[in-house]
CSV table of C-alpha atoms in Angstrom, one decimal:
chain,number,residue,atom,x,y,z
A,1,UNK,CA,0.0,0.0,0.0
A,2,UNK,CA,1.5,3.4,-0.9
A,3,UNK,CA,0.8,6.5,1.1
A,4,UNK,CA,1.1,10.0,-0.3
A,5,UNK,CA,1.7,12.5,2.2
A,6,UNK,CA,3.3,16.1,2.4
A,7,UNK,CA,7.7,15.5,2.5
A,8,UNK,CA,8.8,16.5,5.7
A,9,UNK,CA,12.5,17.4,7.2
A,10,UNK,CA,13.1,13.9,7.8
A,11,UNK,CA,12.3,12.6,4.8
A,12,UNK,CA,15.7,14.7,3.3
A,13,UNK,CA,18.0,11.8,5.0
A,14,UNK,CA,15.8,9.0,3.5
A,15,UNK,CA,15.5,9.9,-0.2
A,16,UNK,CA,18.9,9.4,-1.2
A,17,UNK,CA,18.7,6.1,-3.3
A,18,UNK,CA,15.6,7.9,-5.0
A,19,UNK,CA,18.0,10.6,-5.8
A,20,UNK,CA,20.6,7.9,-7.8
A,21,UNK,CA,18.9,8.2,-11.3
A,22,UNK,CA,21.4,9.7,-13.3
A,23,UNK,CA,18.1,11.7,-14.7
A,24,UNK,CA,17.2,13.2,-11.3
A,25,UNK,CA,18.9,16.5,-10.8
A,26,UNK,CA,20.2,16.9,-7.6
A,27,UNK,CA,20.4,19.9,-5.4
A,28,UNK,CA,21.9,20.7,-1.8
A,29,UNK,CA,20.3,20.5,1.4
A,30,UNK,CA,19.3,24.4,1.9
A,31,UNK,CA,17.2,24.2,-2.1
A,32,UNK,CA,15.2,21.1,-0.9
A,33,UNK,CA,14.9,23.1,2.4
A,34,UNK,CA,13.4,26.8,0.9
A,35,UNK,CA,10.9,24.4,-1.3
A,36,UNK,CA,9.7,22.8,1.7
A,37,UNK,CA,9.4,26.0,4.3
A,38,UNK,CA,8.0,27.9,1.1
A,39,UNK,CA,5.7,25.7,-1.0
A,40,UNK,CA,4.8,22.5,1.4
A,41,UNK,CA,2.2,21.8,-0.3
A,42,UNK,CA,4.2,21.2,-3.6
A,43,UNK,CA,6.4,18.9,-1.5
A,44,UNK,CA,5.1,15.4,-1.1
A,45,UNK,CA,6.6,11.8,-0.8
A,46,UNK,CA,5.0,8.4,-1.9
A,47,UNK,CA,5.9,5.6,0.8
A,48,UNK,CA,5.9,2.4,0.7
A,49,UNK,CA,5.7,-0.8,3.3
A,50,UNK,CA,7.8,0.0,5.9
A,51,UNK,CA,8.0,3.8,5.2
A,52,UNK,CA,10.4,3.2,2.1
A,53,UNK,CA,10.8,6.4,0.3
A,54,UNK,CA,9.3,5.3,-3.3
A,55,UNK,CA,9.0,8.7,-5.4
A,56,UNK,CA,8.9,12.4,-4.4
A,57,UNK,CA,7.5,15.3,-6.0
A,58,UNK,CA,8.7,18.9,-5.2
A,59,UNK,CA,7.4,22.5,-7.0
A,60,UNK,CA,6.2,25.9,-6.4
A,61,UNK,CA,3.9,28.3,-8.1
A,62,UNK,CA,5.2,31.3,-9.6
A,63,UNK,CA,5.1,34.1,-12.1
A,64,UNK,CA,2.8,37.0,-12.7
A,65,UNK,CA,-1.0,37.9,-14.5
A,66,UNK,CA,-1.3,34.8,-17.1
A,67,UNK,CA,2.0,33.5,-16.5
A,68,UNK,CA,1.2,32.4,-13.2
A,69,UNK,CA,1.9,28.8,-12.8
A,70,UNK,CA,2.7,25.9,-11.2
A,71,UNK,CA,5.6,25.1,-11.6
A,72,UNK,CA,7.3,20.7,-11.4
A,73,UNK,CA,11.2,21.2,-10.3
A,74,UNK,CA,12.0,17.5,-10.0
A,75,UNK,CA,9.4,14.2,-9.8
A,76,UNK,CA,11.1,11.1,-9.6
A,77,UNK,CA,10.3,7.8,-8.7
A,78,UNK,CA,12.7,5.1,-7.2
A,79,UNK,CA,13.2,2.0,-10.3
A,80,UNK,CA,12.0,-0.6,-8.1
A,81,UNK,CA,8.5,1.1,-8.3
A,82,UNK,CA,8.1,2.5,-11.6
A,83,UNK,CA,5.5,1.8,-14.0
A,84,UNK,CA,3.2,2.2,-11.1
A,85,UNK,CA,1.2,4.7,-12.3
A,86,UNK,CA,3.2,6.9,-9.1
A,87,UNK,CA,4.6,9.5,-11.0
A,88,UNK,CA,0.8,10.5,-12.4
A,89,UNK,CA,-0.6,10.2,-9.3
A,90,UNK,CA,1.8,12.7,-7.4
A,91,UNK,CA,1.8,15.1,-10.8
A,92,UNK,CA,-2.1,15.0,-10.3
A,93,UNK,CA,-1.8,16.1,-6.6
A,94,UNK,CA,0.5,19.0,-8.0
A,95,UNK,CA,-1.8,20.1,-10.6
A,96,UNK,CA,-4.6,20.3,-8.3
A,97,UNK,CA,-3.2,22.0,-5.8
A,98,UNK,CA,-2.1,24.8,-9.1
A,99,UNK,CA,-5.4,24.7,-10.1
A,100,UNK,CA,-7.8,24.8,-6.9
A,101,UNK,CA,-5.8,26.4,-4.1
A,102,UNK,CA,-3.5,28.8,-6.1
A,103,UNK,CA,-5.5,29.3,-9.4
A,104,UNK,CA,-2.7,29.0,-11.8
A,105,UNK,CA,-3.2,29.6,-15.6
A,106,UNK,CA,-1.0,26.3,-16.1
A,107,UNK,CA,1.7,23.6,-14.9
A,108,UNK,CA,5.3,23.4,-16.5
A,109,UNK,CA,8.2,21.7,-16.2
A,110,UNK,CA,11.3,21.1,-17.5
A,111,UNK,CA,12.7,17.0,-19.0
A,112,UNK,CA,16.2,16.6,-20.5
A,113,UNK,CA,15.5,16.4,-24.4
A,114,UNK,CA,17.0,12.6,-24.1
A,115,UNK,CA,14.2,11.2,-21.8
A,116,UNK,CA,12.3,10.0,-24.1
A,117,UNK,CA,10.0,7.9,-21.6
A,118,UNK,CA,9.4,11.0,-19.5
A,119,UNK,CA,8.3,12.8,-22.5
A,120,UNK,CA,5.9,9.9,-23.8
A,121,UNK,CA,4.3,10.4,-19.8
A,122,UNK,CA,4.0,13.5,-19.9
A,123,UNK,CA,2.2,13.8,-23.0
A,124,UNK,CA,0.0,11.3,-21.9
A,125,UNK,CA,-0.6,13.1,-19.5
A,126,UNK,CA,-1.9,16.6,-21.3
A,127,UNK,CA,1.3,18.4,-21.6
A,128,UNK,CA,2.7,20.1,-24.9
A,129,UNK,CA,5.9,20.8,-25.5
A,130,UNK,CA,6.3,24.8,-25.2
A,131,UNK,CA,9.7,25.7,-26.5
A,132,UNK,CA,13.3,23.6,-26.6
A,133,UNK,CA,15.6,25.5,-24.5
A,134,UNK,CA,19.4,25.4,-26.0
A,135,UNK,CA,21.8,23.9,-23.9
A,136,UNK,CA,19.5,23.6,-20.7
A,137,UNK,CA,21.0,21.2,-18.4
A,138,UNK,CA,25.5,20.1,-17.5
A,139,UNK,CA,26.6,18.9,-20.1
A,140,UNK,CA,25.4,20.8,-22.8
A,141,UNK,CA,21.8,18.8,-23.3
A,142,UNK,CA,18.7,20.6,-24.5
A,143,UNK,CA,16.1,21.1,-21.6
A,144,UNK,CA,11.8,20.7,-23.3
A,145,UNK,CA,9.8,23.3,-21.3
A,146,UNK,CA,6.6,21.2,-21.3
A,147,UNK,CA,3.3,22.6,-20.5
A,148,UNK,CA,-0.4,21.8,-19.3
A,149,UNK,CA,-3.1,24.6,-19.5
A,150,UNK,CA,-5.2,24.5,-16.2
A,151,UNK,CA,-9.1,25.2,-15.9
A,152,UNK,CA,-7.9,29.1,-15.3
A,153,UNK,CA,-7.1,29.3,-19.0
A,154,UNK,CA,-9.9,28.3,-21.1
A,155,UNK,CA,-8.6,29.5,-24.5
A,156,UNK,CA,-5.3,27.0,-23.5
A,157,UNK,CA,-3.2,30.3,-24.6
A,158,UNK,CA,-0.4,29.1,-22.2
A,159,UNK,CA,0.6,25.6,-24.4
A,160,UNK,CA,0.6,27.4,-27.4
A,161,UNK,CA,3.9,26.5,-28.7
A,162,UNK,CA,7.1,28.9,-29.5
A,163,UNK,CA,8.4,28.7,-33.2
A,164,UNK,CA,11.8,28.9,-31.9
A,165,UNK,CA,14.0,26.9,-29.2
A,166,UNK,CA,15.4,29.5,-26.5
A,167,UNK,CA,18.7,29.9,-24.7
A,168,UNK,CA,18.5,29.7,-20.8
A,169,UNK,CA,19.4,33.5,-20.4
A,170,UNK,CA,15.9,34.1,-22.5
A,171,UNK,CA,14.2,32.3,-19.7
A,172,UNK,CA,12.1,34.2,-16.8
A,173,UNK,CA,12.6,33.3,-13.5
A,174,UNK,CA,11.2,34.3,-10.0
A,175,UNK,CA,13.8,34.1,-7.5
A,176,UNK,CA,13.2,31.4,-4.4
């Protein structure tokens, strides 16, 4: 039986082995920590029989007028458990919580142009792909800003696609 539940301190010295997907970014202790004293809500853990960390799920919302949005920074779920139907479940919890508590026009994210099977999910699961941004992630790869309009934006003006791939410097950001 899994239960999804919102991440808590202690749940930072347990999700290591999640973490070990050379997919997964990893960040330091005090990122994890401003996501979870800021945006709790967008923090939340799937566990497992005796309270194995499984998958983890960790955003904010962000941005201004019609470009306010939630926003995915890392989902990942542990190999042992995928195809589990975990990672929708816990990127349904997030897109509620956009849509009903914080009234976001949309939910984006950001997949490494090589993950093929996290782009196939995600489309499956509503999102478009937005714009390509150049050189995105270490090592040089492209990053896919994918996108899913939310009730908020009945015209679905936010997944209307750019014509032209981006460099990160183009990007907006709202600082943490």
């Amino acid at each position: 039986m899994t239960t999804i539940r919102r991440f808590c301190c202690n749940d930072l010295l347990r999700f290591a082995s999640v973490n070990l997907d050379h997919l997964t970014e990893t960040f330091n202790m005090s990122f994890y920590m401003t996501y979870l004293a800021r945006w709790p809500d967008y923090f939340q853990v799937a566990e497992g029989p005796g309270n194995r960390v499984m998958g983890y799920i960790m955003g904010k919302v962000e941005g201004q007028g019609e470009s306010w949005h939630g926003h995915v920074t890392a989902v990942t779920i542990a190999p042992e458990y995928r195809r589990q139907q975990l990672a929708k479940k816990l990127m349904n919890l997030l897109e509620e919580i956009s849509d009903k508590i914080d009234k976001a026009y949309f939910v984006d994210l950001f997949v490494r142009a090589s993950n093929t099977p996290a782009i196939k999910m995600y489309e499956k699961l509503g999102y478009v792909i937005y714009r390509r941004v150049l050189r995105y992630y270490s090592g040089e790869e492209d990053g896919l800003d994918m996108r899913k309009a939310l009730s908020r934006d009945v015209e679905k003006k936010s997944m209307i696609p750019l014509k032209r791939p981006i460099r990160p410097d183009e990007l907006e950001y709202d600082s943490i």
